[in-house]
mmCIF file of C-alpha atoms in Angstrom:
data_model
loop_
_atom_site.group_PDB
_atom_site.id
_atom_site.type_symbol
_atom_site.label_atom_id
_atom_site.label_comp_id
_atom_site.label_asym_id
_atom_site.label_seq_id
_atom_site.Cartn_x
_atom_site.Cartn_y
_atom_site.Cartn_z
ATOM 1 C CA GLN A 12 239.195 -33.067 -113.896
ATOM 2 C CA GLN A 13 238.150 -30.618 -110.475
ATOM 3 C CA GLN A 14 234.729 -32.333 -109.712
ATOM 4 C CA VAL A 15 234.658 -33.381 -106.277
ATOM 5 C CA LYS A 16 231.404 -35.566 -106.352
ATOM 6 C CA GLN A 17 230.487 -36.283 -102.979
ATOM 7 C CA SER A 18 227.624 -39.371 -101.168
ATOM 8 C CA PRO A 19 225.391 -40.125 -99.558
ATOM 9 C CA GLN A 20 222.508 -36.555 -100.975
ATOM 10 C CA SER A 21 221.119 -36.982 -97.264
ATOM 11 C CA LEU A 22 221.291 -38.796 -94.596
ATOM 12 C CA ILE A 23 219.137 -39.995 -91.785
ATOM 13 C CA VAL A 24 221.647 -41.282 -88.644
ATOM 14 C CA GLN A 25 219.719 -41.955 -84.695
ATOM 15 C CA LYS A 26 220.874 -39.316 -81.595
ATOM 16 C CA GLY A 27 224.186 -41.427 -81.270
ATOM 17 C CA GLY A 28 224.981 -42.542 -83.679
ATOM 18 C CA ILE A 29 227.975 -42.568 -86.458
ATOM 19 C CA SER A 30 227.697 -40.228 -89.444
ATOM 20 C CA ILE A 31 229.234 -40.957 -92.361
ATOM 21 C CA ILE A 32 230.109 -39.280 -95.629
ATOM 22 C CA ASN A 33 231.830 -39.671 -98.456
ATOM 23 C CA CYS A 34 233.525 -38.127 -101.152
ATOM 24 C CA ALA A 35 236.056 -39.027 -104.017
ATOM 25 C CA TYR A 36 238.526 -36.897 -106.209
ATOM 26 C CA GLU A 37 240.469 -36.800 -109.962
ATOM 27 C CA ASN A 38 242.386 -33.892 -110.055
ATOM 28 C CA THR A 39 246.244 -35.387 -107.763
ATOM 29 C CA ALA A 40 247.454 -31.681 -107.398
ATOM 30 C CA PHE A 41 244.446 -30.603 -105.300
ATOM 31 C CA ASP A 42 246.928 -29.911 -101.427
ATOM 32 C CA TYR A 43 243.572 -29.289 -99.425
ATOM 33 C CA PHE A 44 240.519 -30.650 -97.730
ATOM 34 C CA PRO A 45 238.025 -29.122 -95.961
ATOM 35 C CA TRP A 46 234.391 -30.195 -94.970
ATOM 36 C CA TYR A 47 231.802 -27.445 -94.012
ATOM 37 C CA GLN A 48 229.004 -27.120 -91.583
ATOM 38 C CA GLN A 49 225.749 -24.956 -93.337
ATOM 39 C CA PHE A 50 222.830 -25.311 -91.809
ATOM 40 C CA PRO A 51 220.321 -22.747 -93.289
ATOM 41 C CA GLY A 52 220.537 -19.494 -93.809
ATOM 42 C CA LYS A 53 223.822 -19.291 -92.543
ATOM 43 C CA GLY A 54 227.237 -19.394 -94.949
ATOM 44 C CA PRO A 55 229.202 -22.211 -94.623
ATOM 45 C CA ALA A 56 231.712 -22.763 -91.791
ATOM 46 C CA LEU A 57 235.175 -24.351 -91.877
ATOM 47 C CA LEU A 58 234.819 -27.651 -89.137
ATOM 48 C CA ILE A 59 237.748 -30.092 -89.953
ATOM 49 C CA ALA A 60 240.499 -29.900 -92.725
ATOM 50 C CA ILE A 61 243.499 -32.236 -94.637
ATOM 51 C CA ARG A 62 246.405 -32.357 -96.161
ATOM 52 C CA PRO A 63 247.749 -34.872 -97.825
ATOM 53 C CA ASP A 64 250.179 -35.797 -95.547
ATOM 54 C CA VAL A 65 248.699 -37.720 -92.897
ATOM 55 C CA SER A 66 245.321 -40.467 -93.578
ATOM 56 C CA GLU A 67 243.636 -38.777 -90.189
ATOM 57 C CA LYS A 68 242.789 -36.270 -88.095
ATOM 58 C CA LYS A 69 240.623 -36.487 -85.064
ATOM 59 C CA GLU A 70 239.097 -32.781 -83.566
ATOM 60 C CA GLY A 71 236.186 -34.002 -81.289
ATOM 61 C CA ARG A 72 233.737 -35.759 -82.798
ATOM 62 C CA PHE A 73 234.455 -35.171 -85.754
ATOM 63 C CA THR A 74 237.638 -37.549 -87.700
ATOM 64 C CA ILE A 75 238.539 -37.277 -91.475
ATOM 65 C CA SER A 76 239.930 -40.346 -93.063
ATOM 66 C CA PHE A 77 242.162 -39.659 -95.873
ATOM 67 C CA ASN A 78 243.043 -42.143 -98.666
ATOM 68 C CA LYS A 79 245.488 -40.841 -100.329
ATOM 69 C CA SER A 80 245.237 -43.794 -103.064
ATOM 70 C CA ALA A 81 242.290 -44.324 -103.530
ATOM 71 C CA LYS A 82 241.274 -40.363 -103.847
ATOM 72 C CA GLN A 83 238.941 -41.022 -101.471
ATOM 73 C CA PHE A 84 238.716 -38.679 -98.262
ATOM 74 C CA SER A 85 235.124 -39.442 -95.451
ATOM 75 C CA LEU A 86 233.453 -37.138 -92.938
ATOM 76 C CA HIS A 87 232.892 -39.760 -89.341
ATOM 77 C CA ILE A 88 231.309 -37.611 -86.752
ATOM 78 C CA MET A 89 230.924 -39.910 -83.707
ATOM 79 C CA ASP A 90 227.605 -39.525 -81.360
ATOM 80 C CA SER A 91 226.097 -37.593 -83.372
ATOM 81 C CA GLN A 92 223.716 -35.019 -82.078
ATOM 82 C CA PRO A 93 220.456 -33.670 -83.417
ATOM 83 C CA GLY A 94 221.821 -29.799 -82.814
ATOM 84 C CA ASP A 95 224.651 -31.816 -85.654
ATOM 85 C CA SER A 96 222.018 -32.036 -88.225
ATOM 86 C CA ALA A 97 222.391 -29.635 -91.115
ATOM 87 C CA THR A 98 224.126 -29.924 -94.353
ATOM 88 C CA TYR A 99 227.684 -31.000 -94.571
ATOM 89 C CA PHE A 100 230.651 -30.524 -98.389
ATOM 90 C CA CYS A 101 233.585 -31.054 -98.927
ATOM 91 C CA ALA A 102 236.128 -29.443 -101.277
ATOM 92 C CA ALA A 103 239.091 -29.733 -102.306
ATOM 93 C CA SER A 104 242.226 -27.043 -103.246
ATOM 94 C CA TRP A 105 245.605 -26.408 -104.864
ATOM 95 C CA ASP A 106 247.339 -23.756 -105.307
ATOM 96 C CA THR A 107 245.467 -20.748 -105.628
ATOM 97 C CA GLY A 108 243.186 -21.476 -102.356
ATOM 98 C CA LYS A 109 240.305 -21.555 -104.890
ATOM 99 C CA LEU A 110 237.616 -24.247 -103.342
ATOM 100 C CA ILE A 111 235.923 -26.451 -105.435
ATOM 101 C CA PHE A 112 232.946 -28.275 -102.958
ATOM 102 C CA GLY A 113 230.851 -31.253 -103.465
ATOM 103 C CA GLN A 114 226.762 -30.531 -104.042
ATOM 104 C CA GLY A 115 226.473 -31.053 -101.007
ATOM 105 C CA THR A 116 224.818 -33.921 -97.839
ATOM 106 C CA THR A 117 221.786 -32.406 -95.633
ATOM 107 C CA LEU A 118 222.354 -35.000 -92.131
ATOM 108 C CA GLN A 119 219.227 -35.185 -90.234
ATOM 109 C CA VAL A 120 220.148 -36.521 -86.547
ATOM 110 C CA LYS A 121 216.842 -38.492 -85.233
ATOM 111 C CA PRO A 122 216.726 -38.001 -81.204
ATOM 112 C CA GLU B 13 236.797 -10.718 -84.654
ATOM 113 C CA ALA B 14 233.618 -9.129 -86.556
ATOM 114 C CA GLY B 15 232.944 -11.587 -89.414
ATOM 115 C CA VAL B 16 232.234 -11.361 -92.917
ATOM 116 C CA ALA B 17 229.625 -8.957 -93.802
ATOM 117 C CA GLN B 18 227.822 -9.238 -96.854
ATOM 118 C CA SER B 19 224.226 -7.107 -97.565
ATOM 119 C CA PRO B 20 221.272 -7.079 -98.414
ATOM 120 C CA ARG B 21 221.049 -10.385 -97.777
ATOM 121 C CA TYR B 22 217.884 -10.082 -99.767
ATOM 122 C CA LYS B 23 216.346 -9.057 -103.194
ATOM 123 C CA ILE B 24 213.542 -9.953 -105.633
ATOM 124 C CA ILE B 25 214.106 -8.342 -109.140
ATOM 125 C CA GLU B 26 212.433 -9.487 -112.543
ATOM 126 C CA LYS B 27 214.449 -10.715 -114.945
ATOM 127 C CA ARG B 28 216.643 -7.739 -117.130
ATOM 128 C CA GLN B 29 217.135 -5.477 -113.856
ATOM 129 C CA SER B 30 220.614 -5.456 -112.369
ATOM 130 C CA VAL B 31 220.858 -5.970 -108.689
ATOM 131 C CA ALA B 32 224.843 -5.442 -106.523
ATOM 132 C CA PHE B 33 225.563 -7.466 -103.423
ATOM 133 C CA TRP B 34 227.897 -5.765 -100.900
ATOM 134 C CA CYS B 35 231.352 -7.347 -98.959
ATOM 135 C CA ASN B 36 233.052 -6.259 -96.588
ATOM 136 C CA PRO B 37 235.850 -8.815 -95.052
ATOM 137 C CA ILE B 38 237.494 -9.791 -91.794
ATOM 138 C CA SER B 39 239.465 -6.618 -91.638
ATOM 139 C CA GLY B 40 243.030 -7.248 -92.332
ATOM 140 C CA HIS B 41 242.360 -10.585 -95.297
ATOM 141 C CA ALA B 42 244.106 -9.944 -98.534
ATOM 142 C CA THR B 43 242.094 -12.392 -99.884
ATOM 143 C CA LEU B 44 238.701 -12.048 -101.126
ATOM 144 C CA TYR B 45 236.448 -15.181 -102.781
ATOM 145 C CA TRP B 46 232.179 -14.119 -104.338
ATOM 146 C CA TYR B 47 230.862 -17.832 -104.300
ATOM 147 C CA GLN B 48 226.893 -18.410 -106.321
ATOM 148 C CA GLN B 49 225.580 -21.334 -104.865
ATOM 149 C CA ILE B 50 222.648 -22.715 -106.619
ATOM 150 C CA LEU B 51 219.959 -24.522 -104.486
ATOM 151 C CA GLY B 52 220.929 -28.023 -103.528
ATOM 152 C CA GLN B 53 224.274 -27.624 -104.695
ATOM 153 C CA GLY B 54 227.526 -26.584 -103.741
ATOM 154 C CA PRO B 55 229.233 -23.678 -103.832
ATOM 155 C CA LYS B 56 230.798 -22.370 -107.032
ATOM 156 C CA LEU B 57 233.694 -19.522 -107.424
ATOM 157 C CA LEU B 58 233.026 -17.369 -109.846
ATOM 158 C CA ILE B 59 235.542 -14.730 -109.055
ATOM 159 C CA GLN B 60 239.098 -14.206 -106.808
ATOM 160 C CA PHE B 61 240.703 -11.598 -105.184
ATOM 161 C CA GLN B 62 244.046 -11.228 -104.346
ATOM 162 C CA ASN B 63 243.988 -7.390 -102.362
ATOM 163 C CA ASN B 64 242.950 -5.204 -105.642
ATOM 164 C CA GLY B 65 243.642 -7.401 -108.530
ATOM 165 C CA VAL B 66 242.555 -10.561 -109.736
ATOM 166 C CA VAL B 67 243.494 -14.425 -109.463
ATOM 167 C CA ASP B 68 240.206 -15.963 -110.956
ATOM 168 C CA ASP B 69 237.621 -14.538 -112.455
ATOM 169 C CA SER B 70 237.307 -18.645 -115.373
ATOM 170 C CA GLN B 71 233.902 -19.166 -113.739
ATOM 171 C CA LEU B 72 232.641 -15.739 -113.804
ATOM 172 C CA PRO B 73 229.459 -14.612 -117.093
ATOM 173 C CA LYS B 74 231.411 -11.673 -117.998
ATOM 174 C CA ASP B 75 228.597 -10.844 -120.654
ATOM 175 C CA ARG B 76 226.829 -9.643 -117.059
ATOM 176 C CA PHE B 77 228.796 -10.010 -114.231
ATOM 177 C CA SER B 78 231.634 -7.907 -112.068
ATOM 178 C CA ALA B 79 232.664 -7.889 -110.147
ATOM 179 C CA GLU B 80 235.362 -5.306 -108.545
ATOM 180 C CA ARG B 81 237.308 -4.634 -104.881
ATOM 181 C CA LEU B 82 238.793 -1.115 -104.501
ATOM 182 C CA LYS B 83 241.319 -0.503 -102.116
ATOM 183 C CA GLY B 84 241.399 -3.854 -101.335
ATOM 184 C CA VAL B 85 239.388 -4.044 -98.929
ATOM 185 C CA ASP B 86 235.529 -4.126 -99.202
ATOM 186 C CA SER B 87 233.730 -5.722 -102.455
ATOM 187 C CA THR B 88 230.272 -5.451 -104.741
ATOM 188 C CA LEU B 89 229.097 -8.020 -107.758
ATOM 189 C CA LYS B 90 226.956 -7.084 -109.873
ATOM 190 C CA ILE B 91 225.115 -8.829 -112.071
ATOM 191 C CA GLN B 92 223.232 -6.318 -115.084
ATOM 192 C CA PRO B 93 221.126 -8.399 -117.240
ATOM 193 C CA ALA B 94 220.467 -10.642 -114.706
ATOM 194 C CA LYS B 95 218.304 -13.842 -115.703
ATOM 195 C CA LEU B 96 216.101 -16.807 -113.678
ATOM 196 C CA GLU B 97 218.947 -18.706 -113.981
ATOM 197 C CA ASP B 98 220.286 -15.889 -111.907
ATOM 198 C CA SER B 99 218.229 -17.401 -108.147
ATOM 199 C CA ALA B 100 220.953 -18.934 -105.776
ATOM 200 C CA VAL B 101 222.679 -17.388 -102.973
ATOM 201 C CA TYR B 102 225.560 -15.191 -103.709
ATOM 202 C CA LEU B 103 228.291 -16.083 -100.681
ATOM 203 C CA CYS B 104 231.358 -13.371 -100.146
ATOM 204 C CA ALA B 105 234.374 -14.917 -97.951
ATOM 205 C CA SER B 106 237.831 -14.153 -96.897
ATOM 206 C CA SER B 107 240.925 -14.927 -95.521
ATOM 207 C CA PRO B 108 244.286 -14.053 -94.727
ATOM 208 C CA GLN B 109 246.129 -15.394 -97.979
ATOM 209 C CA ARG B 110 245.755 -17.420 -100.567
ATOM 210 C CA LYS B 111 245.402 -21.416 -99.015
ATOM 211 C CA ASP B 112 243.858 -20.311 -95.413
ATOM 212 C CA THR B 113 240.886 -20.817 -94.494
ATOM 213 C CA GLN B 114 238.719 -19.298 -96.012
ATOM 214 C CA TYR B 115 235.611 -17.237 -93.569
ATOM 215 C CA PHE B 116 232.253 -17.559 -95.461
ATOM 216 C CA GLY B 117 229.573 -14.444 -94.684
ATOM 217 C CA PRO B 118 225.766 -15.462 -94.380
ATOM 218 C CA GLY B 119 224.757 -14.160 -98.008
ATOM 219 C CA THR B 120 222.885 -12.680 -100.845
ATOM 220 C CA ARG B 121 219.719 -14.553 -101.665
ATOM 221 C CA LEU B 122 218.392 -13.518 -104.471
ATOM 222 C CA THR B 123 215.868 -14.343 -105.959
ATOM 223 C CA VAL B 124 215.208 -13.742 -109.967
ATOM 224 C CA LEU B 125 211.060 -13.808 -111.426
#
């Protein structure tokens, strides 16, 4: 019940295209849903986050869509660039702040 | 603002040996986390400190792993004795308080032979 399921495992997108990564959860106690970006040899870095009282949050080219009833949330990267090539993790947390991470999606943006 | 510092960056040991990792969180951050990231997986929380007290260590293999955060600042994570399956990247993260954004260090890549 504490799992966060992420798909797809890998994604190849052309430059300028839209990258979409999906996550699903079971625990309705989760109240914070961040997305982290990780480059090889680096630690994860927060990209964007949402709380369940809103259905969408946009920051630049990155948008989170949140569907509370379906217990799903997704990351959309608009106008994808080669520099966006990285591994993306969705996560969820609740009272203690402990993050439960998805399995990760490796994104490759082709020039 | 300096980020989360970790050392060493890489460590190779034989199985049954012991190893220790060090983390210095961002100044003023009360909450410190240790995560284990196995290749191809998302990070998994091992232990969470609030100042120098343990909040959650439910997934810490306590027969071989130990961690401390003396004086509520930097922290060490120890493995003794190491097993092959401990090969992973060990990430330290900190946040101002429990539910705030977590900032990750670069990690320590451990290889157990």
